[in-house]
Amino acid sequence: MRPLNKKILSQFHRIQDIIDNNDRFLISTHINPDGDAISSVLVFYALLQYKKKTVQICIQDVVPEKFNFLSGVEAIQKAEEMDDLFNPEALVILDSADLNRLGCVKDRIKKNHLVINIDHHASNQRFGNVNVVDDSESSAVEIVYQLTRYMKMPTTPEVATLVYTGIICDTGSFRFPNTSERSLEVCAEMVKSGAVPEYIAEKIYYRMSRQTIKGLASALATVEFHYEGRVCCMYLSYEILKEAEPVDTEGFVDYLMAVDETEVEFFMLEKSPGCFRVSLRSKNTLDVNGVARKFGGGGHVRAAGCTINGNVEEVKFRLLVELGVYLDGK
Ligand code: AMP
Ligand code: MN
Ligand code: MN
């Protein structure tokens, strides 16, 4: 295990104290959970089980089916199915820059709850009683893994699989700039501990449902270029999304990043009529977090998101105008 800096060590010490002195824990993460969110939740769940605690996991939205192979996933409850009688002493919030990212789970937080906040978003609001926020980490799960080592939990093949999955999801399989020497080292450690890269890649990348590939085709059919090709965008309409089988849109925006010479890419997903969840990506220094924040969202410099209401032309226009300011400012 690599040496931890003093600040992180003292926060880990406080988390250990909270874990040792309480019994009931609720773990949660952000809406539309991605691989890092789910993995960090499940590694923390494994840690609390190891410490023989009473734990519930509650997330507003459903876990995408492709993550069903992960150990512990059956313990994740949707907020609406949550047992109202469960009265946790402490809450563990992972991979979430602020409490609004929890969606309706936010309403379950009471003043007397102890809140542990572990995250790697620079924009994190430090809403916890203990905050471990390190934006130099590739993923939240990488921090949770360090905590499990600090608390001397053995890394089983199941835990190794979770950690490896979270890191490959948040680094785009080691393509994004958050891929560090450290994250590669942790992945090597995970392989040593029993994670099987080929198996995990097969589960995450080669399991697209028919409805999802049709959804991708319909999104790709809307691709447009703006600002002399510096910006590329596409959308998926609610008409397609509302069909019986769910479309898993995670990673759709990555297809736009494959286009040569574009600098910024965005994907508009019409989650409900007239309400678009937007994923923004930047290939260079243009700060899409700044753009997303203008619309009440956030994220990282090179990957961010927000929600905008309107018809698709209006939403696109508003984003293009805002991006124009940033493109001119270069
Ligand atoms: P996505 O496009 O959903 O993959 O999100 C890219 C990044 O932006 C992730 O780090 C998200 O956590 C973050 N993000 C997405 N949507 C929002 C939002 N509405 N508010 C704050 N951060 C967001
Ligand atoms: Mn996430
Ligand atoms: Mn993350």
Short mmCIF file of C-alpha atoms and ligand atoms in Angstrom, two decimals:
data_model
loop_
_atom_site.label_atom_id
_atom_site.label_comp_id
_atom_site.label_asym_id
_atom_site.label_seq_id
_atom_site.Cartn_x
_atom_site.Cartn_y
_atom_site.Cartn_z
CA MET A 1 0.00 0.00 0.00
CA ARG A 2 1.38 3.42 -0.87
CA PRO A 3 2.03 5.86 1.97
CA LEU A 4 -0.95 8.12 2.67
CA ASN A 5 -0.51 11.80 3.43
CA LYS A 6 -1.12 13.00 6.99
CA LYS A 7 -4.43 14.70 6.26
CA ILE A 8 -5.93 11.61 4.65
CA LEU A 9 -4.57 9.43 7.44
CA SER A 10 -6.26 11.56 10.09
CA GLN A 11 -9.55 11.45 8.17
CA PHE A 12 -9.29 7.68 7.81
CA HIS A 13 -8.70 7.56 11.54
CA ARG A 14 -11.93 9.51 12.15
CA ILE A 15 -13.86 7.22 9.80
CA GLN A 16 -12.51 4.20 11.65
CA ASP A 17 -13.72 5.80 14.89
CA ILE A 18 -17.22 6.34 13.47
CA ILE A 19 -17.33 2.76 12.22
CA ASP A 20 -16.12 1.34 15.53
CA ASN A 21 -18.57 3.38 17.60
CA ASN A 22 -21.79 2.94 15.61
CA ASP A 23 -23.84 0.03 14.36
CA ARG A 24 -26.34 1.20 11.72
CA PHE A 25 -25.09 2.64 8.43
CA LEU A 26 -26.76 3.83 5.26
CA ILE A 27 -24.63 4.00 2.10
CA SER A 28 -25.61 6.03 -0.95
CA THR A 29 -24.27 7.60 -4.11
CA HIS A 30 -25.35 9.81 -7.00
CA ILE A 31 -28.36 9.50 -9.30
CA ASN A 32 -27.79 7.58 -12.55
CA PRO A 33 -25.03 5.62 -10.84
CA ASP A 34 -21.97 4.77 -12.94
CA GLY A 35 -19.39 2.02 -12.42
CA ASP A 36 -17.35 4.04 -9.91
CA ALA A 37 -20.42 4.99 -7.88
CA ILE A 38 -21.64 1.39 -7.67
CA SER A 39 -18.22 -0.11 -7.00
CA SER A 40 -17.34 2.35 -4.27
CA VAL A 41 -20.71 1.70 -2.59
CA LEU A 42 -20.15 -2.07 -2.74
CA VAL A 43 -16.56 -1.92 -1.47
CA PHE A 44 -17.74 0.19 1.48
CA TYR A 45 -20.56 -2.31 2.00
CA ALA A 46 -17.98 -5.13 2.11
CA LEU A 47 -15.95 -3.16 4.66
CA LEU A 48 -18.96 -2.61 6.92
CA GLN A 49 -19.97 -6.25 6.62
CA TYR A 50 -16.43 -7.23 7.53
CA LYS A 51 -16.87 -5.06 10.63
CA LYS A 52 -20.21 -6.84 11.33
CA LYS A 53 -22.34 -3.71 11.03
CA THR A 54 -26.01 -3.36 10.09
CA VAL A 55 -26.03 -1.78 6.65
CA GLN A 56 -28.51 -0.66 4.04
CA ILE A 57 -27.68 0.71 0.61
CA CYS A 58 -30.07 3.12 -1.03
CA ILE A 59 -29.71 4.81 -4.44
CA GLN A 60 -32.40 6.87 -6.18
CA ASP A 61 -32.06 5.17 -9.58
CA VAL A 62 -31.77 1.57 -10.73
CA VAL A 63 -28.37 -0.03 -11.19
CA PRO A 64 -27.73 -0.67 -14.92
CA GLU A 65 -28.06 -4.39 -15.64
CA LYS A 66 -24.47 -4.79 -16.83
CA PHE A 67 -23.30 -4.30 -13.22
CA ASN A 68 -25.31 -7.28 -11.97
CA PHE A 69 -22.16 -9.43 -11.83
CA LEU A 70 -20.73 -7.35 -8.99
CA SER A 71 -20.64 -8.91 -5.56
CA GLY A 72 -23.22 -7.41 -3.19
CA VAL A 73 -25.27 -5.71 -5.92
CA GLU A 74 -28.45 -7.46 -4.74
CA ALA A 75 -28.26 -5.46 -1.50
CA ILE A 76 -28.77 -2.16 -3.35
CA GLN A 77 -32.27 -0.82 -2.84
CA LYS A 78 -34.06 1.83 -4.85
CA ALA A 79 -35.04 4.78 -2.68
CA GLU A 80 -38.75 4.07 -3.13
CA GLU A 81 -38.32 0.47 -1.87
CA MET A 82 -36.36 1.58 1.15
CA ASP A 83 -37.42 0.45 4.62
CA ASP A 84 -38.72 3.58 6.38
CA LEU A 85 -38.13 2.06 9.80
CA PHE A 86 -34.39 1.74 9.30
CA ASN A 87 -32.83 4.46 11.41
CA PRO A 88 -29.11 4.77 10.62
CA GLU A 89 -26.65 6.48 12.92
CA ALA A 90 -24.23 7.28 10.12
CA LEU A 91 -24.46 7.90 6.39
CA VAL A 92 -21.74 7.16 3.87
CA ILE A 93 -21.96 9.26 0.71
CA LEU A 94 -19.66 8.29 -2.15
CA ASP A 95 -18.63 9.80 -5.51
CA SER A 96 -21.01 12.76 -5.06
CA ALA A 97 -19.88 16.39 -5.18
CA ASP A 98 -22.94 17.66 -3.31
CA LEU A 99 -26.06 16.35 -1.61
CA ASN A 100 -28.35 17.28 -4.52
CA ARG A 101 -26.56 14.58 -6.50
CA LEU A 102 -28.30 12.02 -4.27
CA GLY A 103 -31.71 12.94 -5.67
CA CYS A 104 -34.50 11.96 -3.27
CA VAL A 105 -32.12 10.11 -0.92
CA LYS A 106 -31.10 13.58 0.28
CA ASP A 107 -34.46 13.84 2.10
CA ARG A 108 -33.45 10.96 4.39
CA ILE A 109 -30.56 12.86 5.91
CA LYS A 110 -31.30 14.12 9.41
CA LYS A 111 -29.40 16.67 11.49
CA ASN A 112 -28.26 14.03 14.00
CA HIS A 113 -26.73 11.74 11.36
CA LEU A 114 -22.99 11.48 11.09
CA VAL A 115 -22.03 11.92 7.44
CA ILE A 116 -18.93 10.42 5.83
CA ASN A 117 -18.17 12.01 2.45
CA ILE A 118 -15.62 10.32 0.16
CA ASP A 119 -15.16 11.76 -3.30
CA HIS A 120 -12.74 12.76 -6.07
CA HIS A 121 -14.60 15.74 -7.61
CA ALA A 122 -12.73 19.04 -7.26
CA SER A 123 -16.10 20.77 -6.87
CA ASN A 124 -17.03 18.72 -3.77
CA GLN A 125 -18.94 20.81 -1.21
CA ARG A 126 -17.46 19.13 1.91
CA PHE A 127 -20.93 18.45 3.30
CA GLY A 128 -19.83 15.67 5.68
CA ASN A 129 -18.67 15.46 9.27
CA VAL A 130 -15.65 13.76 7.74
CA ASN A 131 -14.64 14.63 4.19
CA VAL A 132 -12.06 12.70 2.23
CA VAL A 133 -11.89 14.59 -1.05
CA ASP A 134 -8.93 14.03 -3.32
CA ASP A 135 -9.27 15.15 -6.91
CA SER A 136 -5.92 13.60 -7.78
CA GLU A 137 -7.51 10.17 -7.41
CA SER A 138 -8.89 8.50 -10.54
CA SER A 139 -12.07 7.41 -8.82
CA ALA A 140 -13.92 7.32 -5.52
CA VAL A 141 -13.36 3.57 -5.32
CA GLU A 142 -9.58 4.10 -5.30
CA ILE A 143 -9.97 6.12 -2.08
CA VAL A 144 -12.38 3.59 -0.53
CA TYR A 145 -9.88 0.85 -1.37
CA GLN A 146 -7.13 2.76 0.51
CA LEU A 147 -9.50 2.94 3.48
CA THR A 148 -10.06 -0.84 3.40
CA ARG A 149 -6.28 -1.35 3.50
CA TYR A 150 -5.98 1.16 6.35
CA MET A 151 -8.66 -0.81 8.23
CA LYS A 152 -6.87 -4.06 7.45
CA MET A 153 -9.66 -5.68 5.47
CA PRO A 154 -8.33 -8.47 3.25
CA THR A 155 -8.77 -7.84 -0.49
CA THR A 156 -10.83 -10.81 -1.66
CA PRO A 157 -11.21 -11.54 -5.40
CA GLU A 158 -14.73 -10.05 -5.12
CA VAL A 159 -13.42 -6.79 -3.67
CA ALA A 160 -10.57 -6.73 -6.21
CA THR A 161 -13.16 -7.09 -8.99
CA LEU A 162 -15.13 -4.15 -7.60
CA VAL A 163 -12.10 -1.88 -7.33
CA TYR A 164 -10.84 -2.78 -10.80
CA THR A 165 -14.32 -2.21 -12.28
CA GLY A 166 -14.69 1.24 -10.66
CA ILE A 167 -11.28 2.34 -11.93
CA ILE A 168 -11.77 1.15 -15.51
CA CYS A 169 -15.20 2.79 -15.64
CA ASP A 170 -13.99 6.20 -14.42
CA THR A 171 -10.76 6.19 -16.46
CA GLY A 172 -12.53 5.01 -19.63
CA SER A 173 -10.34 1.91 -19.50
CA PHE A 174 -7.20 3.94 -18.88
CA ARG A 175 -7.86 6.46 -21.67
CA PHE A 176 -8.80 9.59 -19.68
CA PRO A 177 -6.29 12.00 -18.13
CA ASN A 178 -7.13 10.77 -14.62
CA THR A 179 -5.30 7.53 -15.49
CA SER A 180 -2.30 7.78 -13.19
CA GLU A 181 0.65 5.63 -12.32
CA ARG A 182 -1.15 5.00 -9.03
CA SER A 183 -4.42 3.86 -10.59
CA LEU A 184 -2.53 1.46 -12.83
CA GLU A 185 -0.61 0.17 -9.82
CA VAL A 186 -3.83 -0.37 -7.88
CA CYS A 187 -5.28 -2.26 -10.87
CA ALA A 188 -2.16 -4.44 -11.01
CA GLU A 189 -2.64 -5.15 -7.28
CA MET A 190 -6.28 -6.02 -7.99
CA VAL A 191 -5.27 -8.50 -10.69
CA LYS A 192 -2.86 -10.05 -8.19
CA SER A 193 -5.75 -10.30 -5.73
CA GLY A 194 -8.00 -12.10 -8.19
CA ALA A 195 -9.66 -9.55 -10.50
CA VAL A 196 -9.79 -10.93 -14.06
CA PRO A 197 -9.53 -8.07 -16.61
CA GLU A 198 -10.95 -10.04 -19.54
CA TYR A 199 -13.97 -11.20 -17.52
CA ILE A 200 -14.70 -7.68 -16.26
CA ALA A 201 -14.28 -6.12 -19.72
CA GLU A 202 -16.66 -8.70 -21.15
CA LYS A 203 -19.30 -7.86 -18.52
CA ILE A 204 -18.95 -4.09 -18.88
CA TYR A 205 -18.35 -3.59 -22.60
CA TYR A 206 -19.79 -6.53 -24.51
CA ARG A 207 -23.25 -6.85 -23.04
CA MET A 208 -25.18 -4.16 -24.89
CA SER A 209 -28.88 -5.01 -25.14
CA ARG A 210 -30.67 -4.85 -28.48
CA GLN A 211 -32.61 -1.82 -27.31
CA THR A 212 -29.39 -0.08 -26.28
CA ILE A 213 -27.67 -0.59 -29.63
CA LYS A 214 -30.83 0.64 -31.38
CA GLY A 215 -30.80 3.67 -29.07
CA LEU A 216 -27.14 4.27 -29.95
CA ALA A 217 -27.96 4.06 -33.65
CA SER A 218 -30.75 6.56 -33.25
CA ALA A 219 -28.53 8.95 -31.26
CA LEU A 220 -25.68 8.69 -33.79
CA ALA A 221 -28.14 9.55 -36.57
CA THR A 222 -28.53 13.01 -34.99
CA VAL A 223 -24.80 13.90 -34.92
CA GLU A 224 -24.05 17.54 -35.80
CA PHE A 225 -20.90 19.63 -35.98
CA HIS A 226 -20.65 23.29 -34.97
CA TYR A 227 -17.94 25.97 -34.78
CA GLU A 228 -16.07 24.55 -37.79
CA GLY A 229 -16.15 21.07 -36.33
CA ARG A 230 -14.69 22.05 -32.97
CA VAL A 231 -17.93 20.99 -31.27
CA CYS A 232 -19.82 17.79 -31.92
CA CYS A 233 -23.20 16.87 -30.43
CA MET A 234 -26.09 14.43 -30.62
CA TYR A 235 -29.29 13.60 -28.74
CA LEU A 236 -31.64 10.76 -27.93
CA SER A 237 -35.33 11.57 -27.80
CA TYR A 238 -37.81 10.46 -25.16
CA GLU A 239 -39.82 8.79 -27.96
CA ILE A 240 -37.06 6.17 -28.28
CA LEU A 241 -36.24 6.03 -24.60
CA LYS A 242 -39.78 5.39 -23.42
CA GLU A 243 -40.00 1.98 -25.10
CA ALA A 244 -40.42 -1.01 -22.80
CA GLU A 245 -36.78 -2.17 -22.73
CA PRO A 246 -34.37 0.24 -21.03
CA VAL A 247 -31.60 1.92 -23.04
CA ASP A 248 -28.30 2.13 -21.15
CA THR A 249 -26.79 5.39 -22.43
CA GLU A 250 -23.64 5.37 -20.32
CA GLY A 251 -20.70 5.79 -22.66
CA PHE A 252 -22.73 7.12 -25.61
CA VAL A 253 -20.91 10.45 -25.44
CA ASP A 254 -17.59 8.60 -25.76
CA TYR A 255 -18.44 7.77 -29.37
CA LEU A 256 -18.32 11.50 -30.15
CA MET A 257 -14.87 11.75 -28.58
CA ALA A 258 -13.58 9.36 -31.22
CA VAL A 259 -14.17 12.02 -33.90
CA ASP A 260 -10.97 13.58 -35.20
CA GLU A 261 -10.36 17.28 -34.50
CA THR A 262 -13.36 17.94 -32.26
CA GLU A 263 -12.56 19.71 -29.00
CA VAL A 264 -15.85 19.44 -27.13
CA GLU A 265 -18.59 16.86 -27.35
CA PHE A 266 -22.01 16.78 -25.76
CA PHE A 267 -24.87 14.31 -25.65
CA MET A 268 -28.42 15.37 -24.76
CA LEU A 269 -30.61 12.65 -23.32
CA GLU A 270 -34.32 13.42 -23.08
CA LYS A 271 -35.08 11.65 -19.79
CA SER A 272 -38.67 12.89 -19.71
CA PRO A 273 -40.51 15.06 -22.26
CA GLY A 274 -38.69 18.40 -22.50
CA CYS A 275 -36.07 17.54 -19.85
CA PHE A 276 -32.55 16.79 -21.06
CA ARG A 277 -29.67 15.31 -19.09
CA VAL A 278 -26.54 16.57 -20.79
CA SER A 279 -23.13 14.88 -20.77
CA LEU A 280 -20.23 17.13 -21.77
CA ARG A 281 -16.69 16.09 -22.62
CA SER A 282 -13.59 18.10 -23.48
CA LYS A 283 -10.48 16.77 -25.14
CA ASN A 284 -8.22 19.62 -24.09
CA THR A 285 -8.18 22.44 -21.58
CA LEU A 286 -11.68 23.79 -22.25
CA ASP A 287 -13.46 23.57 -18.89
CA VAL A 288 -16.79 21.81 -19.40
CA ASN A 289 -17.32 21.83 -15.63
CA GLY A 290 -17.61 25.62 -15.92
CA VAL A 291 -20.14 25.24 -18.74
CA ALA A 292 -22.18 22.66 -16.79
CA ARG A 293 -22.17 24.87 -13.70
CA LYS A 294 -23.82 27.67 -15.68
CA PHE A 295 -26.78 25.30 -15.97
CA GLY A 296 -26.74 24.16 -12.34
CA GLY A 297 -24.64 21.03 -12.97
CA GLY A 298 -20.97 20.24 -12.46
CA GLY A 299 -18.33 17.54 -12.68
CA HIS A 300 -14.70 17.69 -13.76
CA VAL A 301 -12.81 19.94 -16.23
CA ARG A 302 -12.98 17.30 -18.95
CA ALA A 303 -16.21 15.46 -18.07
CA ALA A 304 -19.28 17.17 -16.67
CA GLY A 305 -23.04 17.07 -16.76
CA CYS A 306 -26.17 19.12 -16.18
CA THR A 307 -29.92 19.05 -16.74
CA ILE A 308 -31.63 21.59 -19.03
CA ASN A 309 -35.33 21.96 -19.83
CA GLY A 310 -36.69 22.90 -23.26
CA ASN A 311 -37.05 21.33 -26.67
CA VAL A 312 -33.94 19.84 -28.21
CA GLU A 313 -33.21 22.85 -30.43
CA GLU A 314 -33.46 25.24 -27.47
CA VAL A 315 -31.25 23.09 -25.24
CA LYS A 316 -28.66 22.70 -27.99
CA PHE A 317 -28.70 26.43 -28.76
CA ARG A 318 -28.16 27.38 -25.10
CA LEU A 319 -25.24 24.99 -24.81
CA LEU A 320 -23.67 26.17 -28.07
CA VAL A 321 -23.93 29.83 -27.03
CA GLU A 322 -22.24 29.07 -23.70
CA LEU A 323 -19.57 26.95 -25.37
CA GLY A 324 -18.96 29.77 -27.88
CA VAL A 325 -17.86 32.02 -25.00
CA TYR A 326 -15.34 29.42 -23.87
CA LEU A 327 -14.11 28.69 -27.41
CA ASP A 328 -13.53 32.40 -28.02
CA GLY A 329 -11.72 32.71 -24.72
CA LYS A 330 -9.00 30.29 -25.76
P1 AMP B 1 -21.73 11.92 -17.07
O1 AMP B 1 -21.75 12.76 -18.28
O2 AMP B 1 -23.08 11.64 -16.51
O3 AMP B 1 -20.87 10.70 -17.24
O4 AMP B 1 -21.00 12.79 -15.94
C1 AMP B 1 -19.70 13.28 -16.12
C2 AMP B 1 -19.19 13.84 -14.82
O5 AMP B 1 -19.96 14.97 -14.43
C3 AMP B 1 -19.27 12.87 -13.66
O6 AMP B 1 -18.13 13.09 -12.86
C4 AMP B 1 -20.51 13.27 -12.92
O7 AMP B 1 -20.39 12.97 -11.56
C5 AMP B 1 -20.59 14.76 -13.17
N1 AMP B 1 -21.98 15.22 -13.30
C6 AMP B 1 -22.89 14.80 -14.20
N2 AMP B 1 -24.06 15.43 -14.05
C7 AMP B 1 -23.90 16.30 -13.02
C8 AMP B 1 -24.75 17.24 -12.35
N3 AMP B 1 -26.00 17.45 -12.73
N4 AMP B 1 -24.23 17.93 -11.32
C9 AMP B 1 -22.96 17.75 -10.93
N5 AMP B 1 -22.10 16.88 -11.52
C10 AMP B 1 -22.55 16.16 -12.54
MN MN B 2 -19.72 8.88 -10.76
MN MN B 3 -16.23 8.86 -9.88
#
